[in-house]
JSON list of N, CA, C and O in Angstrom, two decimals:
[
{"chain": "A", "resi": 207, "resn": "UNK", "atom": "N", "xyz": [55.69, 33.47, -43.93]},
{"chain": "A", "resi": 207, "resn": "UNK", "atom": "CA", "xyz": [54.88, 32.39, -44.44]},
{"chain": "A", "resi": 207, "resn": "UNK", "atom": "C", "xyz": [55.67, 31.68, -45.54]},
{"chain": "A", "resi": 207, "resn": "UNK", "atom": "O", "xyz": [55.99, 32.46, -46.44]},
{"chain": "A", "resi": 208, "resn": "UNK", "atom": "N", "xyz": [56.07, 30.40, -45.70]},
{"chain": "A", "resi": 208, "resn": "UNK", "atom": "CA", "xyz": [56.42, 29.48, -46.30]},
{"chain": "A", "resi": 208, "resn": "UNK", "atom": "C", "xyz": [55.67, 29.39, -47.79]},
{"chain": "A", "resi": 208, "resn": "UNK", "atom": "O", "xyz": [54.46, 29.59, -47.78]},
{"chain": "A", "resi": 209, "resn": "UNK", "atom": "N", "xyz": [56.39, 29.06, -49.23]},
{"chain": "A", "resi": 209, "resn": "UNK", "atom": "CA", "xyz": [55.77, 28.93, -49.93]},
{"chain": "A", "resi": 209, "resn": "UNK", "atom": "C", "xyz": [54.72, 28.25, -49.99]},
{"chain": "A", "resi": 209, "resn": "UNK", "atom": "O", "xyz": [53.64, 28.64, -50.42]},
{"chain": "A", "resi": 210, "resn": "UNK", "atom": "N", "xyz": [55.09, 26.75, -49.37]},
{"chain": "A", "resi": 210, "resn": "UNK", "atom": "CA", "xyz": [53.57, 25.69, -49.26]},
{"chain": "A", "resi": 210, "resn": "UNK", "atom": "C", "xyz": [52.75, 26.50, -48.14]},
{"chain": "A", "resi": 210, "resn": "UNK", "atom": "O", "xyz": [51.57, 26.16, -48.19]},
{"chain": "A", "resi": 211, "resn": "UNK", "atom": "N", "xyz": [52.92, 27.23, -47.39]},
{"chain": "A", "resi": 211, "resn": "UNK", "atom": "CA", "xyz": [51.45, 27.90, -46.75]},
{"chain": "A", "resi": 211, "resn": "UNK", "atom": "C", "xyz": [50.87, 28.52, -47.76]},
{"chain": "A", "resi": 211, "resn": "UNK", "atom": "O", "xyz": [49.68, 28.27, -47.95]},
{"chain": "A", "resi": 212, "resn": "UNK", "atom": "N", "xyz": [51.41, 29.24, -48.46]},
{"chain": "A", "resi": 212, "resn": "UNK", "atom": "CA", "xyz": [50.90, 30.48, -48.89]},
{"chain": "A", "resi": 212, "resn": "UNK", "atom": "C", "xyz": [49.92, 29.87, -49.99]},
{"chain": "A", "resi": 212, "resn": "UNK", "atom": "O", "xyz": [48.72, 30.10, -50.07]},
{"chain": "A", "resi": 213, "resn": "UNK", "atom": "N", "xyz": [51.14, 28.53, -51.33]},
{"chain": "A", "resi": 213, "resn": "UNK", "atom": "CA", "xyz": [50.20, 27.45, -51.87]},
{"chain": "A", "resi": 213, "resn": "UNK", "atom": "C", "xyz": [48.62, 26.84, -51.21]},
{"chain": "A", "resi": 213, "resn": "UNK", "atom": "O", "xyz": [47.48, 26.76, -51.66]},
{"chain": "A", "resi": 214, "resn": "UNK", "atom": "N", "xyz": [49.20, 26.51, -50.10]},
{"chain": "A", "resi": 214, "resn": "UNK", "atom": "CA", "xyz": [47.72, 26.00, -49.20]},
{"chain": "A", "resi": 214, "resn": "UNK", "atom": "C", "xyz": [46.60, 26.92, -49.20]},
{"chain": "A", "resi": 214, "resn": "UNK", "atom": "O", "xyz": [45.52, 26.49, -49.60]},
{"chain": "A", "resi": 215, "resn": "UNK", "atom": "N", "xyz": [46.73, 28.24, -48.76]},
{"chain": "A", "resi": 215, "resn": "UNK", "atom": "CA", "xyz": [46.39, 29.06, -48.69]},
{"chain": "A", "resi": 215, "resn": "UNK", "atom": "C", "xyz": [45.49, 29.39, -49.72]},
{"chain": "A", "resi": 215, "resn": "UNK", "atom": "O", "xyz": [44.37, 29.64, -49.27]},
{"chain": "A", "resi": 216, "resn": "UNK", "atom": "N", "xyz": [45.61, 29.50, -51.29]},
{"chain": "A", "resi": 216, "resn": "UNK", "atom": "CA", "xyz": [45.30, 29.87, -52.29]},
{"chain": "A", "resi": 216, "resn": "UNK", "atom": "C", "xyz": [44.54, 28.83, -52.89]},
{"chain": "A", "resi": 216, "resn": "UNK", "atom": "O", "xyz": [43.37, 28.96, -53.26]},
{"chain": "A", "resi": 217, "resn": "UNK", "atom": "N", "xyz": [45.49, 27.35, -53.00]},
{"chain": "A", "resi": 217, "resn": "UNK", "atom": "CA", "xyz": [44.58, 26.20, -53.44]},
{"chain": "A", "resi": 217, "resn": "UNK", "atom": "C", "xyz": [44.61, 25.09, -52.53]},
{"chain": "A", "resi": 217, "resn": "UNK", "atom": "O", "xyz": [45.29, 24.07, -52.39]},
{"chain": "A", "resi": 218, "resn": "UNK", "atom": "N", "xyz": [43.97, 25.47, -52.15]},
{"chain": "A", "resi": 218, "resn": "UNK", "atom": "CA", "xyz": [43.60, 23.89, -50.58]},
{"chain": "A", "resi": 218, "resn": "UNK", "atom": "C", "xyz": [43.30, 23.04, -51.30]},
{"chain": "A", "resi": 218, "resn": "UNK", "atom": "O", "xyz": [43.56, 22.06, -50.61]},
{"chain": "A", "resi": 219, "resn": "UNK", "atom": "N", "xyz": [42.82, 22.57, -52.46]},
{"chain": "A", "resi": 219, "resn": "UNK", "atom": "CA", "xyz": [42.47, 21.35, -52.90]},
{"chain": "A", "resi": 219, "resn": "UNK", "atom": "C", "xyz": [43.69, 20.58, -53.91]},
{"chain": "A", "resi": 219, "resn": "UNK", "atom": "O", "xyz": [43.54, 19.73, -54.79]},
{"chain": "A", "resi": 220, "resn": "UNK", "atom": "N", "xyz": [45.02, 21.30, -53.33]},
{"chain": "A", "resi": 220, "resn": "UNK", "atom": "CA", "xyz": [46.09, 20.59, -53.91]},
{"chain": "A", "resi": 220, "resn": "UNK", "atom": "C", "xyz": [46.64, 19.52, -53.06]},
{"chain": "A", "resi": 220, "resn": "UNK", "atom": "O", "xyz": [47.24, 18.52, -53.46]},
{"chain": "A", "resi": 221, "resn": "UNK", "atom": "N", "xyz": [46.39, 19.81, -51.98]},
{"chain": "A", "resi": 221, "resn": "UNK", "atom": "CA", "xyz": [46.91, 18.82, -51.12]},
{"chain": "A", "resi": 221, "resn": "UNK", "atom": "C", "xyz": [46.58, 17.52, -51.40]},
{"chain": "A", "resi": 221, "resn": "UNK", "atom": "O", "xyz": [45.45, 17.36, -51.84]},
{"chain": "A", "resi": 222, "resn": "UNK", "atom": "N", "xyz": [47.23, 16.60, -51.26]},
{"chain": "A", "resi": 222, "resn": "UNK", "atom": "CA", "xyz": [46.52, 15.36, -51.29]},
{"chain": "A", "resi": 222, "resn": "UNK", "atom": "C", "xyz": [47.35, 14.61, -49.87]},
{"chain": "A", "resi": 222, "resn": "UNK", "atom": "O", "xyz": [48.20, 15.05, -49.10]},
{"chain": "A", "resi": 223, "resn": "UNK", "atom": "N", "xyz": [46.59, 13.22, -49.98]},
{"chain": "A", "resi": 223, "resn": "UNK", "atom": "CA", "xyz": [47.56, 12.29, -48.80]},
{"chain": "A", "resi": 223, "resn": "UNK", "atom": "C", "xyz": [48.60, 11.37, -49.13]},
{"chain": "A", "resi": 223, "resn": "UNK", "atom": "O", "xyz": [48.22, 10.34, -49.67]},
{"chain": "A", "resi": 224, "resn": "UNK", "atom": "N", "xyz": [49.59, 11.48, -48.96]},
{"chain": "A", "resi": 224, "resn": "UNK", "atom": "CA", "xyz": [50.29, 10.70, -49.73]},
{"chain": "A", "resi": 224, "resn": "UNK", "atom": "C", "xyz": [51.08, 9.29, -49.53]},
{"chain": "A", "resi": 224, "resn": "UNK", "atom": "O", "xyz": [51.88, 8.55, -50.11]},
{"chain": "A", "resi": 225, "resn": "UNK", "atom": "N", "xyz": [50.21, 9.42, -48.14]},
{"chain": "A", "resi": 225, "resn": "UNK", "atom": "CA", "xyz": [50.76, 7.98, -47.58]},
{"chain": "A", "resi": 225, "resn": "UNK", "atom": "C", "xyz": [50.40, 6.76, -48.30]},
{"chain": "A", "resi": 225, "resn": "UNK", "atom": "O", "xyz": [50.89, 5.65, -48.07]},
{"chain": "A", "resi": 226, "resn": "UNK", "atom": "N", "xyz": [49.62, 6.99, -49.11]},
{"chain": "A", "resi": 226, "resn": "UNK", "atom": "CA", "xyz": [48.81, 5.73, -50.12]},
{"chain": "A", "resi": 226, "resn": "UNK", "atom": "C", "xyz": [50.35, 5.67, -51.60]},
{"chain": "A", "resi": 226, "resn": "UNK", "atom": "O", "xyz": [50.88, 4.64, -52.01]},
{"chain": "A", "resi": 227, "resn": "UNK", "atom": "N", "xyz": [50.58, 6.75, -51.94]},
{"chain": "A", "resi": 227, "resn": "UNK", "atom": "CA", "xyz": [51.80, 6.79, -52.62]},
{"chain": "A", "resi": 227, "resn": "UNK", "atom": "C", "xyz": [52.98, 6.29, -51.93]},
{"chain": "A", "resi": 227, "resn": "UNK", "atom": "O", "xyz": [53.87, 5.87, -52.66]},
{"chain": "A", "resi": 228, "resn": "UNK", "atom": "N", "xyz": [53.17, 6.24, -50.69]},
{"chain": "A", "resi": 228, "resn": "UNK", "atom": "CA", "xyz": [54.58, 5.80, -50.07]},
{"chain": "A", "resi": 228, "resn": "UNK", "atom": "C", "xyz": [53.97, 4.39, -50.42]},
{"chain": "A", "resi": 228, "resn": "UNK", "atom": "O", "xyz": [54.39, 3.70, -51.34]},
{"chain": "A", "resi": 229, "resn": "UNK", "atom": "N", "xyz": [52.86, 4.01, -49.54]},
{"chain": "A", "resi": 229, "resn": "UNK", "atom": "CA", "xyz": [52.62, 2.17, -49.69]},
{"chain": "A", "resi": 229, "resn": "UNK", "atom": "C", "xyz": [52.58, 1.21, -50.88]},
{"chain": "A", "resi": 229, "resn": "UNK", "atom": "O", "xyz": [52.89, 0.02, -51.01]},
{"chain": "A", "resi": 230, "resn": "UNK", "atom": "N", "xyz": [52.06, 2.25, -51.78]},
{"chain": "A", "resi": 230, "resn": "UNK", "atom": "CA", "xyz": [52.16, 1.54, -53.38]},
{"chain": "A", "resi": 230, "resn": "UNK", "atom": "C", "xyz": [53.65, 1.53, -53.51]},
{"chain": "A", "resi": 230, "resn": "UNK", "atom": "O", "xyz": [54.10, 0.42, -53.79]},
{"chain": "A", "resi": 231, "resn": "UNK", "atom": "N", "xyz": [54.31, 2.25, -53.41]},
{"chain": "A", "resi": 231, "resn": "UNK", "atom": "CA", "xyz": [56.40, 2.13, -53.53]},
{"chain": "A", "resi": 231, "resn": "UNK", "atom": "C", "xyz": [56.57, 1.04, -52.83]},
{"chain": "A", "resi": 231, "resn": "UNK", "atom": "O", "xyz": [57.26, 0.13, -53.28]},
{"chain": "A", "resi": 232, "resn": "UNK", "atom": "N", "xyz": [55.89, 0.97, -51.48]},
{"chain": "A", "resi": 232, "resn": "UNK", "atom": "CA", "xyz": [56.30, 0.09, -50.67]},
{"chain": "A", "resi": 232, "resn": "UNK", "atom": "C", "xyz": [56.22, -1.43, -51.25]},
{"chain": "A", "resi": 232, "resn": "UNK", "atom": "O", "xyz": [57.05, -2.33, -51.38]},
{"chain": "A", "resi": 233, "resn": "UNK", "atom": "N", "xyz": [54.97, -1.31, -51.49]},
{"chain": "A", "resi": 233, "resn": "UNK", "atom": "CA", "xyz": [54.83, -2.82, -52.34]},
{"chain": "A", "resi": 233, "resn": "UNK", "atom": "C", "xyz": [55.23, -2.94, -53.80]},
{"chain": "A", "resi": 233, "resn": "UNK", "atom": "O", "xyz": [55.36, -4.06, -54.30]},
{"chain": "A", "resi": 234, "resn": "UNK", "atom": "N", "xyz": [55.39, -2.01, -54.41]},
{"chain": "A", "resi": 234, "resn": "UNK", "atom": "CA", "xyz": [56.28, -2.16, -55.72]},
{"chain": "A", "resi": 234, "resn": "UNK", "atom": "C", "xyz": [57.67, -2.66, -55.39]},
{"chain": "A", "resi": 234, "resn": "UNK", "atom": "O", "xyz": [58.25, -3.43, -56.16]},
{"chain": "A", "resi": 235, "resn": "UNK", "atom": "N", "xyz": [58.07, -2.36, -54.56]},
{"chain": "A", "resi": 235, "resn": "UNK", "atom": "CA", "xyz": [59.52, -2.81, -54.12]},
{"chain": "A", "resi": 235, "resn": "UNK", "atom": "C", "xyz": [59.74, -4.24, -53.26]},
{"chain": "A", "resi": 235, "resn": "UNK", "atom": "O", "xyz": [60.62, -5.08, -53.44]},
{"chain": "A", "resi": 236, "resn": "UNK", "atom": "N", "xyz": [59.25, -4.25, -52.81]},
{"chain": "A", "resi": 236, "resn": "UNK", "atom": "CA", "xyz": [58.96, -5.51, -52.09]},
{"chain": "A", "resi": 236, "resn": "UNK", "atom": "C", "xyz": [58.30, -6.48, -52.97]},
{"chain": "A", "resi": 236, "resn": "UNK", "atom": "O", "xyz": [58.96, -7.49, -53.18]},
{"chain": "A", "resi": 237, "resn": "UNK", "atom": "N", "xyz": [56.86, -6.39, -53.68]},
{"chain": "A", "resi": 237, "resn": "UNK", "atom": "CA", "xyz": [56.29, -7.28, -54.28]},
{"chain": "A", "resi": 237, "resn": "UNK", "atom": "C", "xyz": [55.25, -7.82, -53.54]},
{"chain": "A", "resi": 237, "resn": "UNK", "atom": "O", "xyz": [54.45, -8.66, -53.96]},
{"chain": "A", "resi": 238, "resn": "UNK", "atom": "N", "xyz": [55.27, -7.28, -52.30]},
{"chain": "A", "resi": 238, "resn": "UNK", "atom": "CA", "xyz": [54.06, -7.71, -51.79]},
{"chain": "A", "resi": 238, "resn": "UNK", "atom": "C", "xyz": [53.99, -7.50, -50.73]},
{"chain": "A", "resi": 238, "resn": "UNK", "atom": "O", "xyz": [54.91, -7.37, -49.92]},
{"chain": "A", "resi": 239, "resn": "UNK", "atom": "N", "xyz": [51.96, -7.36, -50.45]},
{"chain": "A", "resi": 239, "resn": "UNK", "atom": "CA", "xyz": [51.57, -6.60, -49.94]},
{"chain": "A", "resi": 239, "resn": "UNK", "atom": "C", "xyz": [51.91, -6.59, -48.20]},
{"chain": "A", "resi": 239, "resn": "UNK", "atom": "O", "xyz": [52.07, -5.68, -47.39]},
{"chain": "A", "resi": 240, "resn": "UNK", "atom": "N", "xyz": [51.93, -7.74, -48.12]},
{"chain": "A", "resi": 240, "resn": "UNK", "atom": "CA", "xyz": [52.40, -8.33, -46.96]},
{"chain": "A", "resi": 240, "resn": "UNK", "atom": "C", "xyz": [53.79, -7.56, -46.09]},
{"chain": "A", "resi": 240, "resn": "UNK", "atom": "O", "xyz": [53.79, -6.94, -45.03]},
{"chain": "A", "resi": 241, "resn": "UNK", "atom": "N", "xyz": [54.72, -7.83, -46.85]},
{"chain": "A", "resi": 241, "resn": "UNK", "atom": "CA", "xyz": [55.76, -7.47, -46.53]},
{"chain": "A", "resi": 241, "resn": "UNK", "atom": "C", "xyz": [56.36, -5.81, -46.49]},
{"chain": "A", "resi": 241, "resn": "UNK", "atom": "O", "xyz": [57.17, -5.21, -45.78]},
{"chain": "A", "resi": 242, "resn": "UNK", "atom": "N", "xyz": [55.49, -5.45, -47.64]},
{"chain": "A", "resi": 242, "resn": "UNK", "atom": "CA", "xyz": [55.13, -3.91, -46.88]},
{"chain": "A", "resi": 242, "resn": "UNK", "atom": "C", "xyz": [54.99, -3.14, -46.20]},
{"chain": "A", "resi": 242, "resn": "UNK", "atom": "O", "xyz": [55.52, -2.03, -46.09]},
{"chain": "A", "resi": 243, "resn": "UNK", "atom": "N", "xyz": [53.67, -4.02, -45.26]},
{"chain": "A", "resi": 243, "resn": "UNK", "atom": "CA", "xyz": [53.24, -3.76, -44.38]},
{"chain": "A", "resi": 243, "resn": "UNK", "atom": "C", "xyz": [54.00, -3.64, -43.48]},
{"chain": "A", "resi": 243, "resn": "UNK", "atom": "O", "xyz": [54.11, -2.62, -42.78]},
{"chain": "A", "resi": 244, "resn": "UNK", "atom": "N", "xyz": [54.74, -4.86, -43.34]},
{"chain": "A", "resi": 244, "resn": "UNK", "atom": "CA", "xyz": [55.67, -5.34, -42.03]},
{"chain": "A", "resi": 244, "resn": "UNK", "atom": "C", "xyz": [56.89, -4.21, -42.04]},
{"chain": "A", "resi": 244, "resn": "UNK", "atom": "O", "xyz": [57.58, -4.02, -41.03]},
{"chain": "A", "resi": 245, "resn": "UNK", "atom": "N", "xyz": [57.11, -3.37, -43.50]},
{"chain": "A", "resi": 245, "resn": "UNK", "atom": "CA", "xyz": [58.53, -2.97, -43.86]},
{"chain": "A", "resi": 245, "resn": "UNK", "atom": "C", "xyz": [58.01, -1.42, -42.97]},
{"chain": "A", "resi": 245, "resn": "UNK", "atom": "O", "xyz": [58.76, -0.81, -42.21]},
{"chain": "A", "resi": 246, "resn": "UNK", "atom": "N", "xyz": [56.30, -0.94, -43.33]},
{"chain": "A", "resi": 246, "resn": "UNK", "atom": "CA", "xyz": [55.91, 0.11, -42.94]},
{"chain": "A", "resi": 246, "resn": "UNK", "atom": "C", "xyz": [55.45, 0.36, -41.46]},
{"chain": "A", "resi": 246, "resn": "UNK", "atom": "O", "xyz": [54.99, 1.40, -40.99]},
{"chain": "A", "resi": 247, "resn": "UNK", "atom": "N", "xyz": [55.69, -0.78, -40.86]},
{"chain": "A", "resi": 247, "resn": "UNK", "atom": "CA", "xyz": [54.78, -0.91, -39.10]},
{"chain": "A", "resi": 247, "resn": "UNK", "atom": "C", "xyz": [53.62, -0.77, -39.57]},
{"chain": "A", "resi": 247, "resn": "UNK", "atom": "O", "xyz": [53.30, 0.27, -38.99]},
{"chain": "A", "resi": 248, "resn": "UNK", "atom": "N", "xyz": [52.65, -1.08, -40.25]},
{"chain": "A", "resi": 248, "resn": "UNK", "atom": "CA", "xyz": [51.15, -1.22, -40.44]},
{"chain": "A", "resi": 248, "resn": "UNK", "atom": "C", "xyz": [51.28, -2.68, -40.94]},
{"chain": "A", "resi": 248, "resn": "UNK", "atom": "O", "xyz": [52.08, -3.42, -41.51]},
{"chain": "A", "resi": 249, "resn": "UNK", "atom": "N", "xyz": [49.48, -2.68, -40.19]},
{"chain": "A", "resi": 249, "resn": "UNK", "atom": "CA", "xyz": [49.00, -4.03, -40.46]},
{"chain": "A", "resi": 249, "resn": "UNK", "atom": "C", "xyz": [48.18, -4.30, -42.00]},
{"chain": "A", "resi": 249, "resn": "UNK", "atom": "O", "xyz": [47.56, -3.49, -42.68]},
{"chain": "A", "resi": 250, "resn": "UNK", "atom": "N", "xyz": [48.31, -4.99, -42.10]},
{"chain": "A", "resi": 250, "resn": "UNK", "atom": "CA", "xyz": [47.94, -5.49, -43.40]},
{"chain": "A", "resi": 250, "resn": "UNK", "atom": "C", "xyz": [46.08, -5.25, -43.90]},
{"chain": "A", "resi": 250, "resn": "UNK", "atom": "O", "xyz": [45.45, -5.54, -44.91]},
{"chain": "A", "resi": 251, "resn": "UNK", "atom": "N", "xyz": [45.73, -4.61, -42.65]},
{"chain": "A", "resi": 251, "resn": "UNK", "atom": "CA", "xyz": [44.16, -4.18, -42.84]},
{"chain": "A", "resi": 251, "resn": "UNK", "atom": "C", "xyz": [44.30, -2.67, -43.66]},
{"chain": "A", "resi": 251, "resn": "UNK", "atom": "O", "xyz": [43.61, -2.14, -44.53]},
{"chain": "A", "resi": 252, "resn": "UNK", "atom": "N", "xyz": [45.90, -2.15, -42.72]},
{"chain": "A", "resi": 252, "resn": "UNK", "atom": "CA", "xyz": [45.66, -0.85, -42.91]},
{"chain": "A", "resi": 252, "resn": "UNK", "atom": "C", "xyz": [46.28, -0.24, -44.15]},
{"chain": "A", "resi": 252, "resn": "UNK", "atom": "O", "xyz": [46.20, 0.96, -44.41]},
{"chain": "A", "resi": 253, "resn": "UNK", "atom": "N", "xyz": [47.04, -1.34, -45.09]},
{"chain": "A", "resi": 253, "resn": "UNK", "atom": "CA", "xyz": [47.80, -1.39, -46.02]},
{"chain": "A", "resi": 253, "resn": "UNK", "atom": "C", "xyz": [46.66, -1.27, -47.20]},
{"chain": "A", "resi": 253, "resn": "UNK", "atom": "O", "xyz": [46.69, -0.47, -48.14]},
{"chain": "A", "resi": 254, "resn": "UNK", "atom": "N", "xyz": [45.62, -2.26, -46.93]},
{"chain": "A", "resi": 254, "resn": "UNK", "atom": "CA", "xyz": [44.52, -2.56, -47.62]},
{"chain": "A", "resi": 254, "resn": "UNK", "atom": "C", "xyz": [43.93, -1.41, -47.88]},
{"chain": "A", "resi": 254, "resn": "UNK", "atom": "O", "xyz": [44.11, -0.86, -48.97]},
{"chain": "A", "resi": 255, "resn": "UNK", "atom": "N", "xyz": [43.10, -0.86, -46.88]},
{"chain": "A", "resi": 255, "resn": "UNK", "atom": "CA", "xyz": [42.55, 0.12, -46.51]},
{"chain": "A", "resi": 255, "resn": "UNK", "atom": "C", "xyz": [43.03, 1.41, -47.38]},
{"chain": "A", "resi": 255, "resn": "UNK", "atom": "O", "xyz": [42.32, 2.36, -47.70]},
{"chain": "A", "resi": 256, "resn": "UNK", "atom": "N", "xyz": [44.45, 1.19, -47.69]},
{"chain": "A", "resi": 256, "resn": "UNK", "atom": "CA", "xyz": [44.52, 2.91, -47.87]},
{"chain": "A", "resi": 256, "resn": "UNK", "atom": "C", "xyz": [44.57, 2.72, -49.23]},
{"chain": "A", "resi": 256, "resn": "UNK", "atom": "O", "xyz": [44.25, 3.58, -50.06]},
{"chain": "A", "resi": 257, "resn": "UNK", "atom": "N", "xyz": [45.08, 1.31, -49.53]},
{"chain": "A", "resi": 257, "resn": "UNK", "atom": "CA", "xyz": [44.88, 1.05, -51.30]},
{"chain": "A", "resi": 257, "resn": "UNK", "atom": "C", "xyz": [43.28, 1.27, -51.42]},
{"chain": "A", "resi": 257, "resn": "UNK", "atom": "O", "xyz": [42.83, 2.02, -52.29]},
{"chain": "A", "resi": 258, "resn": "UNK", "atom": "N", "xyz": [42.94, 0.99, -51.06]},
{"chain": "A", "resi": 258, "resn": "UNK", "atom": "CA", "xyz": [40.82, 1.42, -51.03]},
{"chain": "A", "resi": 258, "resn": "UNK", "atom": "C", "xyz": [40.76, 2.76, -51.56]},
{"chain": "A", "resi": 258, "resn": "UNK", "atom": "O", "xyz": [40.17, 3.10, -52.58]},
{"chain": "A", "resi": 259, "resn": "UNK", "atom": "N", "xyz": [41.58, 3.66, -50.62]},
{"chain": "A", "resi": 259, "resn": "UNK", "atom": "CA", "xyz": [41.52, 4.73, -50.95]},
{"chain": "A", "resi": 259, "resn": "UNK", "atom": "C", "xyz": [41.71, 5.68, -51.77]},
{"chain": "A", "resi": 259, "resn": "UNK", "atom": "O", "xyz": [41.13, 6.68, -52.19]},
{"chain": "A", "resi": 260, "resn": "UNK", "atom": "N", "xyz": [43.24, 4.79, -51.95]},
{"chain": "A", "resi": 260, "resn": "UNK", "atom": "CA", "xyz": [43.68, 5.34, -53.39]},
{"chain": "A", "resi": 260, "resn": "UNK", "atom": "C", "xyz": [43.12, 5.41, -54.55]},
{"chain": "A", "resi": 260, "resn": "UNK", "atom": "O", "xyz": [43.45, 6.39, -55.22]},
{"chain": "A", "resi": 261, "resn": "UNK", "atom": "N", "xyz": [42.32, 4.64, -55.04]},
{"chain": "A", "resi": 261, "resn": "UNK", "atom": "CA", "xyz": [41.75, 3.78, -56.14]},
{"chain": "A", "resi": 261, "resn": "UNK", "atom": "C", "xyz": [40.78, 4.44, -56.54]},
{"chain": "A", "resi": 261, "resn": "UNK", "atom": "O", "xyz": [40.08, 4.01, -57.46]}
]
């Protein structure tokens, strides 16, 4: 068993999702939201969407 199992294992509520962290980089670097999207293959609903989530 792998350290992150064993982590999982003990505290499951460490996990988080972190695809909302890649997209915020994404658009910090870019500058916008738009182009993000396009940089990430997601559409600009789903770019939205996960900033929703983040927040």
């Amino acid at each position: 068993m792998s350290d992150l199992e064993r982590l999982n294992d003990t505290q499951p509520s460490l996990m988080i999702d972190i695809q909302p962290l890649a997209i915020l980089r994404e658009i910090e670097r870019t500058s916008s939201l738009i182009d993000a999207a396009d940089r990430l293959n997601l559409t600009q609903s789903a770019v939205c969407h996960a900033m929703r989530r983040f927040e």
